[in-house]
Short mmCIF file of C-alpha atoms in Angstrom, two decimals:
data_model
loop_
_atom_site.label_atom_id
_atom_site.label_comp_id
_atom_site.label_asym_id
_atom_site.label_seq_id
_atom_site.Cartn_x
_atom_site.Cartn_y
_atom_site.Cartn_z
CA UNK A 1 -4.32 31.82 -1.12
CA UNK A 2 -5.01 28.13 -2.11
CA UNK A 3 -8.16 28.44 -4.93
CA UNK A 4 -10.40 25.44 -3.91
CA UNK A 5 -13.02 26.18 -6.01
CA UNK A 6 -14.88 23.09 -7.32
CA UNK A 7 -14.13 24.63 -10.72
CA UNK A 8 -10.65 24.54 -10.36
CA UNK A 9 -10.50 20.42 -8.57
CA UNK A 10 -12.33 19.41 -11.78
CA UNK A 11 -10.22 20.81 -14.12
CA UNK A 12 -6.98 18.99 -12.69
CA UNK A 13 -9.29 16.23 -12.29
CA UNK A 14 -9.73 16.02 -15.78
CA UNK A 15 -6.02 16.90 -16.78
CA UNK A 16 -5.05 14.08 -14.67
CA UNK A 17 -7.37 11.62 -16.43
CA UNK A 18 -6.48 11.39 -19.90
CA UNK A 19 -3.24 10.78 -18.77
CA UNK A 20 -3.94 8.14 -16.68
CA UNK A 21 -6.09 6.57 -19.39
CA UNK A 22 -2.75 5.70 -21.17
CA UNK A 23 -0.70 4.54 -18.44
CA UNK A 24 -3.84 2.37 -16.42
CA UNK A 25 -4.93 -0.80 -17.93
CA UNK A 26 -8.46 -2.95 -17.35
CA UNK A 27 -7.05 -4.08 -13.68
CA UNK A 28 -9.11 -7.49 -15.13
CA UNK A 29 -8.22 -8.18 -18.18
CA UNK A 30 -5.36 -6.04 -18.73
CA UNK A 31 -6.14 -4.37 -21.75
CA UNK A 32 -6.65 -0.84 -22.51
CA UNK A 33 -8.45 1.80 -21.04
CA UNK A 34 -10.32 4.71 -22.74
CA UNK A 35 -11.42 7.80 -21.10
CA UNK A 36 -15.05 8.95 -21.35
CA UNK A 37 -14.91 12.97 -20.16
CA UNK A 38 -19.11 13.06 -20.16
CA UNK A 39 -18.91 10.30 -17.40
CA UNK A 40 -15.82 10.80 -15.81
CA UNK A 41 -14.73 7.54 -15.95
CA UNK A 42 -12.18 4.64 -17.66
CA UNK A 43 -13.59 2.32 -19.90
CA UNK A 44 -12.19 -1.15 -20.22
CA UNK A 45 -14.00 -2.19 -23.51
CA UNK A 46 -13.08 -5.51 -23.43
CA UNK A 47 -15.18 -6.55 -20.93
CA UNK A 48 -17.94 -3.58 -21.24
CA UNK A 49 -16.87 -1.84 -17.45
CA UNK A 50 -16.84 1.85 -16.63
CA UNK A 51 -14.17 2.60 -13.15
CA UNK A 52 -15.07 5.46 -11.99
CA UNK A 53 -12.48 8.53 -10.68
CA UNK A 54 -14.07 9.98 -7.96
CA UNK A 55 -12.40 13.32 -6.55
CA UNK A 56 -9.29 12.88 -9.05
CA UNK A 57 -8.50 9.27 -8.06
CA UNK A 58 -9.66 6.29 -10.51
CA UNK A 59 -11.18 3.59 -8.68
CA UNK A 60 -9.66 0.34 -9.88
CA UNK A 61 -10.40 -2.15 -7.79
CA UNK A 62 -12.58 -4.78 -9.68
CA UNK A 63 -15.29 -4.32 -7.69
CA UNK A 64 -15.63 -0.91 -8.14
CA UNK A 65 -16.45 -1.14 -12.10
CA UNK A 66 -20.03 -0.98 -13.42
CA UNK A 67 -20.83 -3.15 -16.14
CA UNK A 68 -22.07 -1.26 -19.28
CA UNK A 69 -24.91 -2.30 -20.95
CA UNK A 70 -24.69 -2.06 -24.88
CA UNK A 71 -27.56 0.64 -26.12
CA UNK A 72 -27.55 2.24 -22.60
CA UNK A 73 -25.64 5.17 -21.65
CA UNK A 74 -24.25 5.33 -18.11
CA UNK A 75 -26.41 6.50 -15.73
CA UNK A 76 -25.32 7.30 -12.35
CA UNK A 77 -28.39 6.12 -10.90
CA UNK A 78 -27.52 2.55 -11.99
CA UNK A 79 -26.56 0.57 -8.79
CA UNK A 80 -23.03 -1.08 -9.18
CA UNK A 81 -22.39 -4.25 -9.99
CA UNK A 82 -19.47 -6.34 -8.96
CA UNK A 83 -17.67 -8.05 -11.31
CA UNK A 84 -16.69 -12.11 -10.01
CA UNK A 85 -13.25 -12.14 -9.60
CA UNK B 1 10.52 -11.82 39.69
CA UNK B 2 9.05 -9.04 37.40
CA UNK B 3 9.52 -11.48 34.58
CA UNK B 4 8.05 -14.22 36.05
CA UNK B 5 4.79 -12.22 36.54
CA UNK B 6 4.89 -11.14 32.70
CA UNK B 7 4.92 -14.61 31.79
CA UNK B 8 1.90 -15.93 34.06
CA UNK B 9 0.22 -12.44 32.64
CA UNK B 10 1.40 -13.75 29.01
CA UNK B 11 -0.06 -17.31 29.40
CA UNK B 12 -3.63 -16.27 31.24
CA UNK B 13 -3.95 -14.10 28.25
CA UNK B 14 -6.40 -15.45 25.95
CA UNK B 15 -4.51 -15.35 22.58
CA UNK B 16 -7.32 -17.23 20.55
CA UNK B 17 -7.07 -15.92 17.18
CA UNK B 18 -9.95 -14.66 15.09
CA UNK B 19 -10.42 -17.29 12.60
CA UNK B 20 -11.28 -15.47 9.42
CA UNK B 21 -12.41 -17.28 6.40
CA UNK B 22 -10.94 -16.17 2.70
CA UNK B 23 -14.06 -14.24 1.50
CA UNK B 24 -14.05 -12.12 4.92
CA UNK B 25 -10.81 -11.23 4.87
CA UNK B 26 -10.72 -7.93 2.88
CA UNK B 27 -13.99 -7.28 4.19
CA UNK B 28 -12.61 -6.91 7.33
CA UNK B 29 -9.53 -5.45 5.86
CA UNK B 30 -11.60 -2.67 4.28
CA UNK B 31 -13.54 -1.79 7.17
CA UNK B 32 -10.17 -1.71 9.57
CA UNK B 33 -8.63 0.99 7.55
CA UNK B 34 -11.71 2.80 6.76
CA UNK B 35 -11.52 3.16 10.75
CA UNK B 36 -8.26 3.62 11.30
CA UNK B 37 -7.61 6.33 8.28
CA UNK B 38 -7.83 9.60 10.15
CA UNK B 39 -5.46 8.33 13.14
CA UNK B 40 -2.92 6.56 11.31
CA UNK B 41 -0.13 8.02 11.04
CA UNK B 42 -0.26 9.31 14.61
CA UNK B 43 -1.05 5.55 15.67
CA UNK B 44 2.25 4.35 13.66
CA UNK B 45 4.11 7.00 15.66
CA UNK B 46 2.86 6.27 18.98
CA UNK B 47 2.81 1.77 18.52
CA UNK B 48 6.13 2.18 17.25
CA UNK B 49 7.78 5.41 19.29
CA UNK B 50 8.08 7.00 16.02
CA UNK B 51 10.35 4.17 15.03
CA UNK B 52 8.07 3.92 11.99
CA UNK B 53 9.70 6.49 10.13
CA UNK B 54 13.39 5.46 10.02
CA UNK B 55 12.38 1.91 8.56
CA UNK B 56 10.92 3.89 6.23
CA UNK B 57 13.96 5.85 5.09
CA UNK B 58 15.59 2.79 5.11
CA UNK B 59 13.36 1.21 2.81
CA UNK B 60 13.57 4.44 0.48
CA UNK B 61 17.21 4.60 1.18
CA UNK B 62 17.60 0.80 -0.20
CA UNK B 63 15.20 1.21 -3.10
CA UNK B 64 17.91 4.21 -4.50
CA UNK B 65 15.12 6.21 -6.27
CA UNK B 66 16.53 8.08 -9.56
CA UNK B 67 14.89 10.74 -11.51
CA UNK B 68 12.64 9.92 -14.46
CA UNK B 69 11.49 6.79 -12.24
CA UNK B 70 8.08 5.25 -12.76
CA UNK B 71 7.58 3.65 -8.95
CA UNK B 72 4.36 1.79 -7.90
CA UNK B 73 4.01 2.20 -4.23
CA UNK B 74 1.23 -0.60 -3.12
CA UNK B 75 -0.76 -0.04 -0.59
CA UNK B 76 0.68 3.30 0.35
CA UNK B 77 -2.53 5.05 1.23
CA UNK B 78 -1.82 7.79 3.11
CA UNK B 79 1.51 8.71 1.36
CA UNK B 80 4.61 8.00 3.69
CA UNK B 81 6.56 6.05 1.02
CA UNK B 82 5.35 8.08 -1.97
CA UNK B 83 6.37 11.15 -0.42
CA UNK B 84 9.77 9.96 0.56
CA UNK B 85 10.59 8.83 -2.69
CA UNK B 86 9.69 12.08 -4.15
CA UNK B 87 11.88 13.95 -2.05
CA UNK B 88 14.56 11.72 -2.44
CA UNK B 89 14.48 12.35 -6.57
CA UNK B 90 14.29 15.96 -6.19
CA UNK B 91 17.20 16.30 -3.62
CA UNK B 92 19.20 13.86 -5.67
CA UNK B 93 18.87 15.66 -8.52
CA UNK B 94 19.48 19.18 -6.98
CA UNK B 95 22.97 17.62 -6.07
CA UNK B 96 23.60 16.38 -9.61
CA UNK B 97 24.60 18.87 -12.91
CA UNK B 98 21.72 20.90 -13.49
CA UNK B 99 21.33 20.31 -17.41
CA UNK B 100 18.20 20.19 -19.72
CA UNK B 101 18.34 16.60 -20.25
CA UNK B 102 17.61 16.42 -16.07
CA UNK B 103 15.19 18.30 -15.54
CA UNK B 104 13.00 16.34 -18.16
CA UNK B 105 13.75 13.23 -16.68
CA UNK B 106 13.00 14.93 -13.20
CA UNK B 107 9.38 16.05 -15.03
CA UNK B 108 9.14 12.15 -16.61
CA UNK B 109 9.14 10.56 -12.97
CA UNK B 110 6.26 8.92 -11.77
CA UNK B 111 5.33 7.77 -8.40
CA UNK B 112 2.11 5.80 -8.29
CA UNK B 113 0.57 5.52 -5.23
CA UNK B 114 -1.88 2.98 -4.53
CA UNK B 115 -4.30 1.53 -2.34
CA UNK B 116 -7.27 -0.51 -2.06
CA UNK B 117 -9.31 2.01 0.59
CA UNK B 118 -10.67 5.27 -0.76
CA UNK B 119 -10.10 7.27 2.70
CA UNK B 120 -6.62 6.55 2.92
CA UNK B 121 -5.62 7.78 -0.42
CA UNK B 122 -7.68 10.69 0.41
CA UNK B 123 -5.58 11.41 3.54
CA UNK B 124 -2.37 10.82 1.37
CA UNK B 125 -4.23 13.31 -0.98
CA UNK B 126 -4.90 16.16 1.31
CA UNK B 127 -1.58 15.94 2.69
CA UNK B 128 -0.08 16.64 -1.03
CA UNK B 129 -2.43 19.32 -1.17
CA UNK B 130 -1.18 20.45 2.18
CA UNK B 131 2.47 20.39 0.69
CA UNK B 132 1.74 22.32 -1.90
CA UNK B 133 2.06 19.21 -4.15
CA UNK B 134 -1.73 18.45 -4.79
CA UNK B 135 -1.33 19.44 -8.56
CA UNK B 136 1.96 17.90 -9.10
CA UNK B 137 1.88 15.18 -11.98
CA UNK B 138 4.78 12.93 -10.75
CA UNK B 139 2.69 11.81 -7.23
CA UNK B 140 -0.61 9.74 -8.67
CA UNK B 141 -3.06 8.75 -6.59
CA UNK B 142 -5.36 5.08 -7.99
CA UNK B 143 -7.56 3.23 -6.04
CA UNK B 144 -6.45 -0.23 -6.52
CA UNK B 145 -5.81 -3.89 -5.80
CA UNK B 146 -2.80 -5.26 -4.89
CA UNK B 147 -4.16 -8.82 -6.25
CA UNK B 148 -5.43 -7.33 -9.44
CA UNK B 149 -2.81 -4.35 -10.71
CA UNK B 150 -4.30 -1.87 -13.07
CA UNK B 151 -1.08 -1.16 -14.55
CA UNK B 152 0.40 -2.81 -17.80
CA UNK B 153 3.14 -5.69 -18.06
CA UNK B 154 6.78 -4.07 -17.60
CA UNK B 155 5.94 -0.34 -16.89
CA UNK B 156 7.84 0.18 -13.57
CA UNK B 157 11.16 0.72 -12.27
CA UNK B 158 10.32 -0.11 -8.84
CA UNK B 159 7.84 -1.97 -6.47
CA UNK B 160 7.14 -1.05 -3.28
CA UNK B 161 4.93 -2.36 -0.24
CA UNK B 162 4.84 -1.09 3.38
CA UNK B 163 3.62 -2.58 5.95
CA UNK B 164 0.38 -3.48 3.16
CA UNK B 165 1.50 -7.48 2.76
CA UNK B 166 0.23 -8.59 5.55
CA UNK B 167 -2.93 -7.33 4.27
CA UNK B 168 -3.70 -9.05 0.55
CA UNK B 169 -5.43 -12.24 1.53
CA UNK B 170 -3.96 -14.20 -1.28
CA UNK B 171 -0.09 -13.37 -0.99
CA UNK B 172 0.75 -15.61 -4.30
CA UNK B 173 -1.01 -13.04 -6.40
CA UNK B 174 0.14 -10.03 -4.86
CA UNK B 175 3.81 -11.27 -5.73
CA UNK B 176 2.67 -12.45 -9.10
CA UNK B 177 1.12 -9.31 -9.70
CA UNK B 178 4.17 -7.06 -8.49
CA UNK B 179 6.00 -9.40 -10.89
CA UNK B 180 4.39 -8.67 -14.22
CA UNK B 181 4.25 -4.97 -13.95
CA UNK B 182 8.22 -4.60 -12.79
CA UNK B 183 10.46 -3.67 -16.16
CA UNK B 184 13.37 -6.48 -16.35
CA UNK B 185 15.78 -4.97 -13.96
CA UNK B 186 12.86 -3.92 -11.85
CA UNK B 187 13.29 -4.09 -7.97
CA UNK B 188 10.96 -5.81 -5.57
CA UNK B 189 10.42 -4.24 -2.06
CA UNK B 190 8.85 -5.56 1.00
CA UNK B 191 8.82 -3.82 3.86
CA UNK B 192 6.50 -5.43 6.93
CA UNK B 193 6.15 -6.77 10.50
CA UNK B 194 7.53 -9.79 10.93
CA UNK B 195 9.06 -12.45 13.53
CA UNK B 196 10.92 -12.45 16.79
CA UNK B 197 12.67 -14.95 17.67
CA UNK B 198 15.08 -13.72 20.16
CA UNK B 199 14.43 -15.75 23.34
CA UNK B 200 13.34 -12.93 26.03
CA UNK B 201 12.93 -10.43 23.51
CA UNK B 202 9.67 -12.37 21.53
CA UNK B 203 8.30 -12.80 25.19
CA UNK B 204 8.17 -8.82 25.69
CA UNK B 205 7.16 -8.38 21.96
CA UNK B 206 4.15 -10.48 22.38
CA UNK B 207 3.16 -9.08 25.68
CA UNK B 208 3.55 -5.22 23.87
CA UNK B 209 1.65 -6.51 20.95
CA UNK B 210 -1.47 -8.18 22.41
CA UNK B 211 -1.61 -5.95 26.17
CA UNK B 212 -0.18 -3.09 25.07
CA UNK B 213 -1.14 -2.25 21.41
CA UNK B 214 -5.20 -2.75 21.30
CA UNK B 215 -4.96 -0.83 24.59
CA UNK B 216 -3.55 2.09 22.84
CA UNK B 217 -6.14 1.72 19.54
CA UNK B 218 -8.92 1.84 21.97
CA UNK B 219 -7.72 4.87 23.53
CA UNK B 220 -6.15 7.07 20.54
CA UNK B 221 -8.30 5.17 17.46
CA UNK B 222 -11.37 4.44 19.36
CA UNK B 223 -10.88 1.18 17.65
CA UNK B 224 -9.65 -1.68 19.77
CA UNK B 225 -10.91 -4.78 16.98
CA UNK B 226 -9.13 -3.19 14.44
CA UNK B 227 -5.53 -2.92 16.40
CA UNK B 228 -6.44 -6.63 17.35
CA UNK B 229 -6.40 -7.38 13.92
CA UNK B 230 -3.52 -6.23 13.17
CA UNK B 231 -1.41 -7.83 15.78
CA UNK B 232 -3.08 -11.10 15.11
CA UNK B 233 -2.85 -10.60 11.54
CA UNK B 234 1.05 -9.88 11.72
CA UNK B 235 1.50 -13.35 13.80
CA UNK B 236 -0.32 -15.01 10.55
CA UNK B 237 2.28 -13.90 8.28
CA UNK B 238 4.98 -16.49 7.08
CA UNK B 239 8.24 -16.25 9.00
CA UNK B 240 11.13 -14.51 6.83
CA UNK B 241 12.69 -17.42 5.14
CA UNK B 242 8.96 -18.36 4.10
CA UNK B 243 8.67 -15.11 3.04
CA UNK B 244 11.48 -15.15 0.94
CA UNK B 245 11.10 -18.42 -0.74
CA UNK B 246 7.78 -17.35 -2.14
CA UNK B 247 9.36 -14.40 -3.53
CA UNK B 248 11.59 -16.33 -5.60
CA UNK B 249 8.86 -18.53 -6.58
CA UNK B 250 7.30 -15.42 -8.18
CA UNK B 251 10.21 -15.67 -10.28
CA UNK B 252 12.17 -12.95 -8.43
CA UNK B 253 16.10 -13.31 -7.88
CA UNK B 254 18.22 -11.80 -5.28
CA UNK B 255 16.19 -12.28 -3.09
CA UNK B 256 17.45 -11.10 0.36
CA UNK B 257 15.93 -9.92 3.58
CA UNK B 258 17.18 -7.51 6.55
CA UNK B 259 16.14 -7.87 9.99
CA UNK B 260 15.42 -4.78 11.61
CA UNK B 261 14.85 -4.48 15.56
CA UNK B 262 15.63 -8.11 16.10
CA UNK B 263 13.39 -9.01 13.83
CA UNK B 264 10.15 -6.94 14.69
CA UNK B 265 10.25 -5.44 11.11
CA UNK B 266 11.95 -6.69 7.86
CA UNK B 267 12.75 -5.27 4.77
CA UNK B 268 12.74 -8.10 2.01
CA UNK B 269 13.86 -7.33 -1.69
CA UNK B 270 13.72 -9.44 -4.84
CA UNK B 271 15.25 -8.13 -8.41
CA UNK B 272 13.48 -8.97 -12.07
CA UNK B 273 16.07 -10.06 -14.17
#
């Protein structure tokens, strides 16, 4: 019997992610990506954008990431904001 | 007689084409496959009489997947490529000497499956799951552009695109992008809808493609636009030699193309020396 507890999604959710966090790079600027586990996301510090991974897949389209503002932590009520590309 | 009728039927047609300005474009492309996700694959089967899936397995067959691969599959939503290629690896290397050093590389492959529109990787998703290969870590699923890669300079082995070209509104990039990420020795493939020119044939093509084809979206999809769209949109495309020149002005070499069904669907390739 398949286990499809949300417990058990998040935790190969997570597995997946710092993996991916060395193999994806800033889809903008091409640099590095860093993995934040609190917000379940990739953050492209050179440009201050959090992608988000949303059921196990990281959204990396441009206009998906959410531009981080310095002394504010992300809050998921923010609205996102599209990057000009 | 019967042909004669086709044509009058062909020319009272109104084949005005959508124009669609630059901005629109994935838009429009967005909102198409966020329609057409759930009935895809069945639509493939029944516009192309399930033709779909040998040009497929020719384009896996051509790419000559080998174990330890990292392959970027663009705009492979819902799978089909990314799942061939897997099996391919994992039959080839059930054939081959069964040593240590194999099954790492077999563990070390990576098949990257992307795609601008979150419901189709979700279908491609569920149908791992379904396969029992949902928590495998060679298939991996990313939202992403085909314009805008979110993979590093030189990390793959192989390129892919299915029937997503026709798609990208800026072609240039999508090639330049495909480009930078392929290792030196990389291979470029393309395979997509492309152009008739076979005298009677293109006459019966076109009438299939605008009668036929947003007849059966409307009915099986719900979705007659979207099927519109992508007839007209595969009309748009440069012809094959077009194609092909731009590919080389990406920087690829090699580059070749093969006509498939008189020209209905092409398979182009490029190499990265």
């Amino acid at each position: 019997m398949v286990r499809r507890s949300g417990v058990l999604l998040k935790k190969v959710a997570a597995g997946i992610s710092s993996r991916l966090a060395e193999i994806l790079v800033c889809p903008l600027t091409k640099q590095p990506l860093r993995m934040c586990d609190k917000t379940n996301s990739l953050i492209s510090d050179s440009i201050g954008v959090s992608y988000p991974i949303v059921d196990g897949i990281p959204r990396l389209v441009p206009s998906d990431g959410i531009i981080l503002h310095s002394d504010q932590d992300l809050n998921s009520s923010d609205p996102p904001q599209t990057n000009s590309s | 007689m019967a042909m004669r009728s086709i044509y009058r039927g062909l020319r009272r047609n109104d084949l005005r084409f959508k124009e669609v300005r630059e901005d629109e474009k994935s838009q429009m492309v967005g909102n198409v496959f966020t329609s057409v996700a759930s009935s895809y694959d069945v639509m493939n089967d029944l516009m192309s009489g399930g033709l779909h899936r040998l040009w497929k397995e020719r384009l896996v067959s051509k790419l000559n997947p080998f174990p330890g691969m990292k392959h970027l599959d663009v705009a492979g939503g819902t799978g089909d490529v990314g799942f061939r290629i897997f099996d391919s690896i994992h039959s080839v290397a059930h054939r081959a000497v069964r040593d240590g050093h194999d099954d790492n590389l077999l563990g070390e492959t990576q098949i990257f499956v992307c795609d601008i529109n979150p419901n189709m990787l979700r279908v491609g998703r569920k149908r791992a799951e379904d396969r029992g290969l949902g928590d495998n870590k060679s298939l991996v699923w990313v939202e992403g552009d085909a314009e805008k890669l979110t993979f590093g300079d030189a990390t793959m082995d192989g390129y892919t695109i299915a029937f997503g070209i026709r798609n990208v509104t800026h072609i240039e990039k999508a090639l330049a992008e495909a480009y930078r990420v392929l290792k030196p020795g990389g291979r470029f493939l393309c395979l997509g809808l492309s152009h008739v020119e076979l005298p009677i044939f293109k006459d019966l093509y076109d009438y299939y493609s605008f009668a036929v084809i947003p007849k059966v979206g409307e009915l099986v999809a719900g979705d007659r636009e979207s099927y519109q769209y992508l007839v007209e949109s595969i009309r748009r495309f440069p012809k094959q030699e077009r194609f092909a020149t731009m590919i080389e002005e990406a920087g690829f070499q090699k580059v070749e193309y093969e006509n498939l069904v008189g020209g209905v669907v092409a398979i182009h390739s490029g190499l990265k020396f």
